[in-house]
Amino acid sequence: MILSAAAFVSLSLSSRQHLQPVQFVDGLAIGGVIAGGRLPVFFDSIQGKLLAGQVGLPKEGETSPTASGGTAKWRKVFAGKDGTFTGLGNGYLAASMESRETQVMLLEAAGDSLVYVNGAPRAGDPYSNGYLKLPVLIYKGQNAFLFVVGRGQLKASLSVPKGSVQIDTGDLTTPDIVVGGQRELTAGVVVLNNTSMRQTVRISSKNAQDMGLSTEAVIPALTLRKVPVKLTVPSGELGKEQIFKIEVGDGKFTDHSAITIQVKKPTETHKETFISQIDGSVQYYGVNPSQKPSKTNALVLSLHGASVEGIGQAAAYSNKDWCTLVAPTNRRPYGFDWEDVGRLDALEVLSIAKKRFVHDPASVHLTGHSMGGHGTWSIGTLYPDLFSTIAPSAGWISFWSYAGGYQAKNPKPVESLMLRAMSPSDTLARVENTLQQKTYILHGDADDNVPVEQAREMKKVLTDIHADFDYHEQPGAGHWWGLPNNGSACVDWPGIFDQIKSTKLLARTQFSFTTPSPGVSAHDEWLTILQQVHSMETSKVKVNGNQLMTVNVAAIQVDHGFESLSIDGQDLGKVAVGTQFVLDGNRWKKANLDAGAKSPDLYGPFKNVYRNRFVFVVGTHGSVEENIWAANKARFDAESFQYRGNGAVDVVTDREYRDSWQRNVVLYGNQETNSAWKQLLGNAPILVARHSIKVGSRILVGDNLASIFVFPHLARDKWILVGAISGTGVEGMRLTDRLPIFTSGVAFPDWTVMSTEVLKSGAKGVKGCGFFGNDWTLEKGDSAWNQ
């Protein structure tokens, strides 16, 4: 059953008393039909049927090709006594339910990476957190649910909504009240819109003294959104906790709930919230404050491991007189492995903490455990001038050494460019940046989670480059370990903090800076790499006093004055602070970048669009099926970003978009279905229309083609990035539904064109991909095509 236009009529909940909760207890399952791993495109023999609109339930015994070259059968499966299906493998579970009427219910599933509800993709809960409730449209008659399962088990049910809008307190983002601190705080509260119309809701809070604040929020149809709620701290004596009454209403129905906020002393470990400039969502970070604030104190950024909360990370350390420790969240306990948006979260919290807590600017340090140890390697090597010490504990090196990163044997040109897009994940390519820091490596020699070989390999690499580092293996210690007098010794290790206490950032006249891309990491000391010759190939500048030697650098800025400066052996004379140099052929000249050219704030690849309070713009000028796809896809992406990134994305139609917002945009549709295309992408060298895609002078024809790309746009007087998620027909559009655009360790170049063949042959089904030149043209960039 394909989601039809009936989904967009207003539904009354007055008859919800006729509905009963549903527990899924049987279904049909098939395994082995999806290729696993962190792949940009992947084999999936079932998705091809979905693209063609074949969303009806399968029959027992039907077969489908497997990723290993064999065949698998749909088989009958039953849930256990607790309602959990087990032994599902990497594949699908199909289930159905009969309804007496068309209505809205709440789907709660745990263990799925996503689910198709009557053909519409909805976010899943792969980590079985249990806090994702989704309003779904249930038709009169049979309804089809197709769960994509990657971890072998699933539990799913349907429940009856309270009303047209609803508060869900299962996934709160809350601050702590700090005695003597701010009187107005911000929390993030999930609100469900249980109707098929977009709702503007009023959400308010009241404290124990009935002092309250209210605001409005827009919730798209049939989905959830975490909205900011202002909390006024009561005056007078505070107990150990404060209860706030929360109310949300749409003018027809009002839901009430309560949230409890902990009260902390200024010297106690606590949570603080902020509004992120990445997407406008409410985020928090943990604080383990200095017991004696001073301008001589150190500031430590600590990154948590997988499944760990930021506040748990902060609480794992003893309080110290001489330093403040802050622990960002990576947006979620699993989040982004401290890459992509997780990396941006860490940098955002560091920027806030530098302003928020008194400290010595020369004493800023980075540490982390497990996944956070990897984050320490990754972020520490990307931004060597931010930290005087980096100290990974139980850290893994990269996705290729530990976490199943995408690889290709004897890669063809298309595969090579796709691998280039992943260069920010290649820690070893920039390991020489650690020469600017003091490093401490800590690992248990009996670690059964992250093998100690990861630490030993980094020890060898740092020894080979003569880095300044200390190394300690704890005999007999596993992944998380302590000592009799220190239960968290694997993070709160005296050797690390002795190093932190004694190390300061120093200004350097000699250093070497390596970056995978100016769009990720551009600055070191007084030097900024503005552009590369070849996008996302490693770039390097070696500085020796007033002499610079470059590799794969097309433009730089010097924020230091020189009586004489030499670049690549070319004498450029006296240089003022802020001078830019551009490579012209094989000669450097003083010149500023052209407006709208690639620059650190205006760079690919595709994932870079997910910053600058990005907004989703849905096409409404296509056919019914095309418009429904755009709305469903944008909703699915917003839900997925909420789940993976604790996000809160604005979703608007092409009719509503305004340049005055000056925010990055993700556009859903093509030039014929999305009226904002001409305004936002009218100058782009890639044009997607019905039945064809034009890339420069090359034209590809068919209804099963998809493209994702990023391109700049001048919004009033500010340059923004616009991402397009597009297809030549409904089949091509649906092909984009499950591209892993939020998955860490997966990347896409500036532009990619593919056909449905990718579901059978992986990267061989990618028609072409590439990086635009520094002027955003195809001609001056790097492109590759499969025949």
Tab-separated table of C-alpha atoms in Angstrom, residues 100-501:
chain	number	residue	atom	x	y	z
A	100	ARG	CA	-11.716	-0.636	11.479
A	101	GLU	CA	-11.121	2.989	10.483
A	102	THR	CA	-8.547	5.476	9.245
A	103	GLN	CA	-6.845	6.895	12.300
A	104	VAL	CA	-3.573	7.974	13.904
A	105	MET	CA	-1.686	5.768	16.350
A	106	LEU	CA	1.707	5.939	18.027
A	107	LEU	CA	4.339	3.491	16.833
A	108	GLU	CA	6.971	2.414	19.353
A	109	ALA	CA	9.674	0.149	17.933
A	110	ALA	CA	13.086	-0.767	19.320
A	111	GLY	CA	15.840	-2.452	17.346
A	112	ASP	CA	14.978	-1.217	13.840
A	113	SER	CA	17.093	1.177	11.809
A	114	LEU	CA	13.924	2.393	10.076
A	115	VAL	CA	10.422	1.228	9.244
A	116	TYR	CA	8.204	1.650	6.195
A	117	VAL	CA	4.634	2.331	7.351
A	118	ASN	CA	2.379	1.759	4.363
A	119	GLY	CA	5.365	2.677	2.191
A	120	ALA	CA	6.423	5.835	4.032
A	121	PRO	CA	9.900	5.709	5.649
A	122	ARG	CA	10.014	6.542	9.347
A	123	ALA	CA	12.937	6.781	11.756
A	124	GLY	CA	14.022	3.717	13.683
A	125	ASP	CA	15.571	3.023	17.071
A	126	PRO	CA	18.600	0.838	16.245
A	127	TYR	CA	20.102	1.182	19.732
A	128	SER	CA	16.815	0.179	21.424
A	129	ASN	CA	16.760	3.347	23.522
A	130	GLY	CA	12.990	3.037	23.803
A	131	TYR	CA	12.207	6.752	23.611
A	132	LEU	CA	11.022	7.095	20.006
A	133	LYS	CA	7.251	7.428	19.617
A	134	LEU	CA	6.030	8.228	16.123
A	135	PRO	CA	2.525	9.301	15.117
A	136	VAL	CA	1.619	7.118	12.114
A	137	LEU	CA	-1.360	7.083	9.815
A	138	ILE	CA	-3.368	3.865	10.020
A	139	TYR	CA	-5.766	3.199	7.149
A	140	LYS	CA	-9.062	1.373	7.329
A	141	GLY	CA	-8.278	-2.205	6.371
A	142	GLN	CA	-4.859	-3.818	6.214
A	143	ASN	CA	-1.736	-1.799	7.065
A	144	ALA	CA	1.787	-2.876	6.151
A	145	PHE	CA	4.834	-2.405	8.396
A	146	LEU	CA	8.260	-3.266	6.996
A	147	PHE	CA	11.008	-2.983	9.598
A	148	VAL	CA	14.669	-2.817	8.566
A	149	VAL	CA	16.637	-4.675	11.235
A	150	GLY	CA	20.420	-4.747	11.558
A	151	ARG	CA	21.053	-5.937	15.116
A	152	GLY	CA	19.035	-9.139	15.092
A	153	GLN	CA	16.066	-8.262	17.251
A	154	LEU	CA	12.967	-6.069	17.293
A	155	LYS	CA	10.083	-5.153	19.565
A	156	ALA	CA	7.202	-3.076	18.198
A	157	SER	CA	3.746	-1.921	19.249
A	158	LEU	CA	1.055	0.651	18.509
A	159	SER	CA	-0.674	2.733	21.161
A	160	VAL	CA	-3.501	5.265	21.256
A	161	PRO	CA	-2.575	8.981	21.294
A	162	LYS	CA	-3.782	11.217	24.099
A	163	GLY	CA	-5.040	13.810	21.664
A	164	SER	CA	-4.070	15.989	18.733
A	165	VAL	CA	-0.855	17.097	20.456
A	166	GLN	CA	1.108	15.355	23.155
A	167	ILE	CA	4.169	15.759	25.374
A	168	ASP	CA	6.664	12.896	25.513
A	169	THR	CA	8.959	13.154	28.544
A	170	GLY	CA	10.900	10.005	27.646
A	171	ASP	CA	13.608	12.006	25.848
A	172	LEU	CA	14.253	15.240	27.728
A	173	THR	CA	17.232	17.571	27.443
A	174	THR	CA	17.382	19.380	30.764
A	175	PRO	CA	19.800	21.607	32.656
A	176	ASP	CA	20.485	21.533	36.352
A	177	ILE	CA	19.671	24.507	38.541
A	178	VAL	CA	22.892	25.898	40.000
A	179	VAL	CA	22.350	27.728	43.278
A	180	GLY	CA	23.096	31.398	42.739
A	181	GLY	CA	23.239	30.873	38.961
A	182	GLN	CA	20.976	31.857	36.105
A	183	ARG	CA	17.293	32.494	36.833
A	184	GLU	CA	16.143	31.541	33.338
A	185	LEU	CA	17.076	28.155	31.887
A	186	THR	CA	16.164	26.208	28.746
A	187	ALA	CA	15.046	22.597	28.421
A	188	GLY	CA	14.267	20.525	25.344
A	189	VAL	CA	10.911	18.722	25.404
A	190	VAL	CA	9.514	16.388	22.726
A	191	VAL	CA	6.082	17.324	21.376
A	192	LEU	CA	4.085	14.996	19.126
A	193	ASN	CA	1.734	16.245	16.427
A	194	ASN	CA	-0.835	13.468	16.139
A	195	THR	CA	-2.667	15.007	13.193
A	196	SER	CA	-2.034	15.112	9.473
A	197	MET	CA	-1.844	18.914	9.454
A	198	ARG	CA	1.109	21.054	10.498
A	199	GLN	CA	0.422	22.516	13.904
A	200	THR	CA	1.545	25.692	15.638
A	201	VAL	CA	1.471	24.816	19.314
A	202	ARG	CA	1.906	26.885	22.448
A	203	ILE	CA	4.115	25.331	25.078
A	204	SER	CA	4.491	26.803	28.538
A	205	SER	CA	6.082	26.043	31.886
A	206	LYS	CA	5.325	27.010	35.469
A	207	ASN	CA	7.494	26.683	38.536
A	208	ALA	CA	6.360	25.974	42.098
A	209	GLN	CA	5.466	29.666	42.544
A	210	ASP	CA	3.290	29.606	39.414
A	211	MET	CA	5.748	31.854	37.617
A	212	GLY	CA	5.758	30.808	33.981
A	213	LEU	CA	6.956	31.424	30.467
A	214	SER	CA	5.437	30.370	27.150
A	215	THR	CA	6.469	30.200	23.545
A	216	GLU	CA	5.254	28.827	20.210
A	217	ALA	CA	6.647	26.026	18.098
A	218	VAL	CA	5.744	24.584	14.698
A	219	ILE	CA	5.421	20.795	14.482
A	220	PRO	CA	5.090	19.229	11.012
A	221	ALA	CA	2.273	16.757	10.383
A	222	LEU	CA	2.418	13.289	11.903
A	223	THR	CA	5.775	13.588	13.575
A	224	LEU	CA	7.641	14.750	16.646
A	225	ARG	CA	9.925	17.641	17.440
A	226	LYS	CA	12.005	18.533	20.452
A	227	VAL	CA	11.230	22.165	21.218
A	228	PRO	CA	12.918	24.650	23.589
A	229	VAL	CA	11.037	25.372	26.809
A	230	LYS	CA	12.030	28.276	29.045
A	231	LEU	CA	12.138	27.574	32.784
A	232	THR	CA	12.090	30.310	35.446
A	233	VAL	CA	13.957	29.295	38.593
A	234	PRO	CA	11.889	30.035	41.728
A	235	SER	CA	13.157	32.678	44.098
A	236	GLY	CA	14.020	31.865	47.676
A	237	GLU	CA	15.111	28.583	49.223
A	238	LEU	CA	15.674	25.718	46.787
A	239	GLY	CA	15.463	22.044	47.663
A	240	LYS	CA	17.345	19.196	46.008
A	241	GLU	CA	15.021	19.344	43.018
A	242	GLN	CA	12.363	21.511	41.443
A	243	ILE	CA	9.276	20.369	39.539
A	244	PHE	CA	8.014	22.358	36.564
A	245	LYS	CA	4.564	21.934	35.068
A	246	ILE	CA	4.638	21.739	31.279
A	247	GLU	CA	1.609	22.412	29.097
A	248	VAL	CA	1.232	22.147	25.335
A	249	GLY	CA	-1.879	22.934	23.326
A	250	ASP	CA	-3.065	23.585	19.803
A	251	GLY	CA	-6.250	25.449	20.687
A	252	LYS	CA	-8.307	22.251	20.560
A	253	PHE	CA	-6.514	19.945	22.955
A	254	THR	CA	-4.059	20.535	25.799
A	255	ASP	CA	-1.656	18.011	27.293
A	256	HIS	CA	-0.028	18.389	30.703
A	257	SER	CA	3.106	16.877	32.150
A	258	ALA	CA	5.811	17.605	34.693
A	259	ILE	CA	9.590	17.523	34.586
A	260	THR	CA	11.984	17.395	37.504
A	261	ILE	CA	15.110	19.547	37.515
A	262	GLN	CA	17.964	18.798	39.890
A	263	VAL	CA	19.429	21.554	42.076
A	264	LYS	CA	23.224	21.647	42.394
A	265	LYS	CA	25.754	23.676	44.334
A	266	PRO	CA	28.215	25.711	42.227
A	267	THR	CA	31.001	23.279	43.141
A	268	GLU	CA	29.024	20.150	42.160
A	269	THR	CA	29.100	18.393	38.797
A	270	HIS	CA	26.084	19.544	36.797
A	271	LYS	CA	24.486	20.022	33.369
A	272	GLU	CA	24.173	23.264	31.429
A	273	THR	CA	22.102	23.716	28.258
A	274	PHE	CA	22.482	25.957	25.216
A	275	ILE	CA	20.860	26.618	21.839
A	276	SER	CA	23.063	25.100	19.153
A	277	GLN	CA	23.995	27.161	16.121
A	278	ILE	CA	24.156	23.947	14.109
A	279	ASP	CA	20.383	23.427	13.979
A	280	GLY	CA	18.753	25.593	16.664
A	281	SER	CA	18.211	22.624	18.991
A	282	VAL	CA	18.639	22.487	22.769
A	283	GLN	CA	21.836	20.680	23.776
A	284	TYR	CA	23.641	20.188	27.057
A	285	TYR	CA	27.136	19.599	28.347
A	286	GLY	CA	28.377	18.281	31.668
A	287	VAL	CA	30.502	20.451	33.945
A	288	ASN	CA	32.899	19.278	36.634
A	289	PRO	CA	33.764	22.719	38.010
A	290	SER	CA	36.965	23.930	39.554
A	291	GLN	CA	36.663	24.069	43.320
A	292	LYS	CA	38.742	27.252	43.322
A	293	PRO	CA	38.065	29.271	40.153
A	294	SER	CA	41.140	31.173	39.012
A	295	LYS	CA	42.662	32.722	35.920
A	296	THR	CA	45.467	30.193	36.277
A	297	ASN	CA	43.154	27.168	36.041
A	298	ALA	CA	43.205	24.634	33.247
A	299	LEU	CA	40.198	23.916	31.021
A	300	VAL	CA	39.728	20.271	29.998
A	301	LEU	CA	37.388	19.017	27.270
A	302	SER	CA	36.512	15.354	27.882
A	303	LEU	CA	34.809	13.148	25.277
A	304	HIS	CA	32.645	10.212	26.352
A	305	GLY	CA	32.506	6.684	24.991
A	306	ALA	CA	29.692	4.922	23.144
A	307	SER	CA	26.473	4.578	25.199
A	308	VAL	CA	27.772	7.077	27.797
A	309	GLU	CA	26.032	10.379	28.579
A	310	GLY	CA	28.035	13.593	28.775
A	311	ILE	CA	27.024	14.133	32.410
A	312	GLY	CA	28.212	10.602	33.221
A	313	GLN	CA	31.553	11.404	31.638
A	314	ALA	CA	31.923	14.579	33.711
A	315	ALA	CA	30.953	12.743	36.899
A	316	ALA	CA	33.627	10.064	36.324
A	317	TYR	CA	36.311	12.558	37.393
A	318	SER	CA	37.084	13.719	40.916
A	319	ASN	CA	36.593	17.426	41.576
A	320	LYS	CA	39.817	19.395	41.303
A	321	ASP	CA	40.813	22.790	42.625
A	322	TRP	CA	42.899	23.768	39.630
A	323	CYS	CA	40.831	22.848	36.571
A	324	THR	CA	37.319	22.881	35.139
A	325	LEU	CA	36.295	19.906	33.020
A	326	VAL	CA	33.469	20.084	30.475
A	327	ALA	CA	31.964	17.086	28.681
A	328	PRO	CA	29.995	17.653	25.455
A	329	THR	CA	27.497	15.031	24.337
A	330	ASN	CA	28.426	14.120	20.727
A	331	ARG	CA	24.698	14.957	20.398
A	332	ARG	CA	23.814	11.474	21.724
A	333	PRO	CA	25.498	8.630	23.665
A	334	TYR	CA	26.284	6.987	20.290
A	335	GLY	CA	25.836	10.038	18.079
A	336	PHE	CA	28.517	10.557	15.439
A	337	ASP	CA	31.694	8.964	16.879
A	338	TRP	CA	32.927	12.535	17.494
A	339	GLU	CA	33.088	13.126	13.748
A	340	ASP	CA	30.766	15.194	11.529
A	341	VAL	CA	28.100	16.818	13.772
A	342	GLY	CA	29.702	15.215	16.844
A	343	ARG	CA	32.911	17.084	16.079
A	344	LEU	CA	30.956	20.314	15.611
A	345	ASP	CA	29.243	19.729	18.975
A	346	ALA	CA	32.618	19.359	20.721
A	347	LEU	CA	33.926	22.564	19.125
A	348	GLU	CA	30.741	24.440	19.969
A	349	VAL	CA	30.932	23.419	23.625
A	350	LEU	CA	34.625	24.290	23.773
A	351	SER	CA	33.855	27.771	22.422
A	352	ILE	CA	31.096	28.235	25.023
A	353	ALA	CA	33.282	26.928	27.847
A	354	LYS	CA	36.146	29.279	26.994
A	355	LYS	CA	33.794	32.226	27.533
A	356	ARG	CA	31.871	30.698	30.408
A	357	PHE	CA	34.627	29.491	32.763
A	358	VAL	CA	37.638	31.432	33.998
A	359	HIS	CA	40.882	29.731	32.931
A	360	ASP	CA	44.352	30.234	31.520
A	361	PRO	CA	43.972	30.476	27.707
A	362	ALA	CA	47.307	28.669	27.353
A	363	SER	CA	46.036	25.705	29.379
A	364	VAL	CA	43.309	24.026	27.285
A	365	HIS	CA	43.374	20.240	26.986
A	366	LEU	CA	41.555	17.341	25.313
A	367	THR	CA	40.956	13.835	26.615
A	368	GLY	CA	38.421	11.051	26.182
A	369	HIS	CA	37.728	7.343	26.597
A	370	SER	CA	36.893	4.604	24.050
A	371	MET	CA	34.851	6.286	21.308
A	372	GLY	CA	35.924	9.495	23.054
A	373	GLY	CA	39.520	8.290	22.819
A	374	HIS	CA	39.016	8.070	19.078
A	375	GLY	CA	37.473	11.543	19.218
A	376	THR	CA	40.596	12.755	21.021
A	377	TRP	CA	42.799	11.429	18.225
A	378	SER	CA	40.477	12.815	15.540
A	379	ILE	CA	39.750	16.276	16.941
A	380	GLY	CA	43.184	16.686	18.481
A	381	THR	CA	44.944	16.074	15.172
A	382	LEU	CA	42.534	18.315	13.258
A	383	TYR	CA	42.972	21.358	15.542
A	384	PRO	CA	46.519	21.235	16.946
A	385	ASP	CA	46.546	24.877	18.040
A	386	LEU	CA	43.492	24.469	20.289
A	387	PHE	CA	44.980	22.016	22.790
A	388	SER	CA	48.297	21.881	24.600
A	389	THR	CA	47.646	18.260	25.618
A	390	ILE	CA	45.693	15.420	24.051
A	391	ALA	CA	45.185	12.268	26.108
A	392	PRO	CA	43.238	9.378	24.542
A	393	SER	CA	42.292	6.460	26.794
A	394	ALA	CA	41.271	3.132	25.208
A	395	GLY	CA	40.948	5.022	21.936
A	396	TRP	CA	40.704	3.510	18.478
A	397	ILE	CA	42.507	5.112	15.580
A	398	SER	CA	40.021	5.247	12.704
A	399	PHE	CA	37.041	3.519	11.115
A	400	TRP	CA	39.444	1.481	9.003
A	401	SER	CA	41.441	0.196	11.976
A	402	TYR	CA	38.461	-0.622	14.202
A	403	ALA	CA	34.946	0.211	13.045
A	404	GLY	CA	34.505	-1.194	9.527
A	405	GLY	CA	35.164	1.828	7.326
A	406	TYR	CA	34.465	1.739	3.595
A	407	GLN	CA	37.298	0.283	1.555
A	408	ALA	CA	37.655	-0.684	-2.093
A	409	LYS	CA	40.167	-3.116	-3.573
A	410	ASN	CA	41.854	-1.631	-6.627
A	411	PRO	CA	39.438	1.321	-6.565
A	412	LYS	CA	38.229	2.723	-9.829
A	413	PRO	CA	38.121	6.520	-10.278
A	414	VAL	CA	34.571	6.855	-8.890
A	415	GLU	CA	35.464	4.809	-5.825
A	416	SER	CA	38.657	6.810	-5.336
A	417	LEU	CA	36.729	10.080	-5.233
A	418	MET	CA	34.204	8.626	-2.805
A	419	LEU	CA	37.065	7.511	-0.576
A	420	ARG	CA	38.560	11.011	-0.807
A	421	ALA	CA	35.362	12.403	0.686
A	422	MET	CA	36.161	10.342	3.789
A	423	SER	CA	39.593	11.921	4.316
A	424	PRO	CA	38.560	13.728	7.564
A	425	SER	CA	38.287	10.240	9.122
A	426	ASP	CA	41.906	9.404	8.260
A	427	THR	CA	43.650	10.222	11.536
A	428	LEU	CA	47.017	8.806	10.488
A	429	ALA	CA	47.231	11.105	7.451
A	430	ARG	CA	47.608	14.119	9.761
A	431	VAL	CA	49.352	12.511	12.729
A	432	GLU	CA	52.315	14.907	12.365
A	433	ASN	CA	50.060	17.616	13.824
A	434	THR	CA	50.675	15.959	17.217
A	435	LEU	CA	54.198	17.353	17.073
A	436	GLN	CA	52.637	20.610	18.268
A	437	GLN	CA	51.179	18.969	21.371
A	438	LYS	CA	52.047	16.859	24.372
A	439	THR	CA	50.327	13.473	24.096
A	440	TYR	CA	49.490	10.844	26.691
A	441	ILE	CA	48.271	7.391	25.573
A	442	LEU	CA	46.497	5.203	28.144
A	443	HIS	CA	45.159	1.683	27.563
A	444	GLY	CA	44.450	-1.523	29.450
A	445	ASP	CA	46.485	-4.414	28.055
A	446	ALA	CA	43.527	-6.809	28.484
A	447	ASP	CA	40.947	-4.555	26.767
A	448	ASP	CA	38.398	-6.841	25.093
A	449	ASN	CA	36.486	-3.945	23.478
A	450	VAL	CA	39.114	-1.725	21.871
A	451	PRO	CA	42.222	-3.896	21.417
A	452	VAL	CA	45.423	-2.571	22.959
A	453	GLU	CA	47.004	-2.895	19.503
A	454	GLN	CA	45.293	0.389	18.656
A	455	ALA	CA	47.376	2.156	21.318
A	456	ARG	CA	50.525	0.250	20.408
A	457	GLU	CA	50.182	1.250	16.760
A	458	MET	CA	49.874	4.920	17.720
A	459	LYS	CA	52.859	4.559	20.041
A	460	LYS	CA	54.919	3.274	17.111
A	461	VAL	CA	53.696	6.032	14.786
A	462	LEU	CA	54.425	8.789	17.314
A	463	THR	CA	57.855	7.290	18.026
A	464	ASP	CA	58.664	7.283	14.312
A	465	ILE	CA	57.865	11.001	13.976
A	466	HIS	CA	59.600	11.908	17.280
A	467	ALA	CA	56.469	13.221	18.956
A	468	ASP	CA	56.499	14.300	22.608
A	469	PHE	CA	54.351	11.693	24.323
A	470	ASP	CA	53.921	9.464	27.345
A	471	TYR	CA	52.520	5.963	27.209
A	472	HIS	CA	51.022	3.676	29.832
A	473	GLU	CA	49.495	0.215	29.564
A	474	GLN	CA	47.710	-0.908	32.695
A	475	PRO	CA	48.520	-4.598	33.309
A	476	GLY	CA	45.465	-6.852	33.373
A	477	ALA	CA	43.034	-3.964	32.844
A	478	GLY	CA	40.045	-4.257	30.529
A	479	HIS	CA	38.085	-1.546	28.781
A	480	TRP	CA	36.741	0.343	31.795
A	481	TRP	CA	38.875	-0.090	34.886
A	482	GLY	CA	39.667	1.468	38.201
A	483	LEU	CA	41.991	1.154	41.181
A	484	PRO	CA	41.116	0.620	44.854
A	485	ASN	CA	41.337	4.340	45.555
A	486	ASN	CA	40.128	5.488	42.111
A	487	GLY	CA	37.181	3.691	40.525
A	488	SER	CA	37.516	5.702	37.291
A	489	ALA	CA	41.280	5.498	36.877
A	490	CYS	CA	40.914	4.729	33.150
A	491	VAL	CA	39.856	8.351	32.643
A	492	ASP	CA	40.844	10.130	35.871
A	493	TRP	CA	44.440	8.940	35.555
A	494	PRO	CA	47.057	10.828	37.614
A	495	GLY	CA	49.605	10.653	34.798
A	496	ILE	CA	47.236	12.447	32.421
A	497	PHE	CA	46.426	15.197	34.887
A	498	ASP	CA	50.063	15.636	35.896
A	499	GLN	CA	50.773	16.242	32.219
A	500	ILE	CA	47.831	18.645	31.914
A	501	LYS	CA	48.990	20.582	34.949
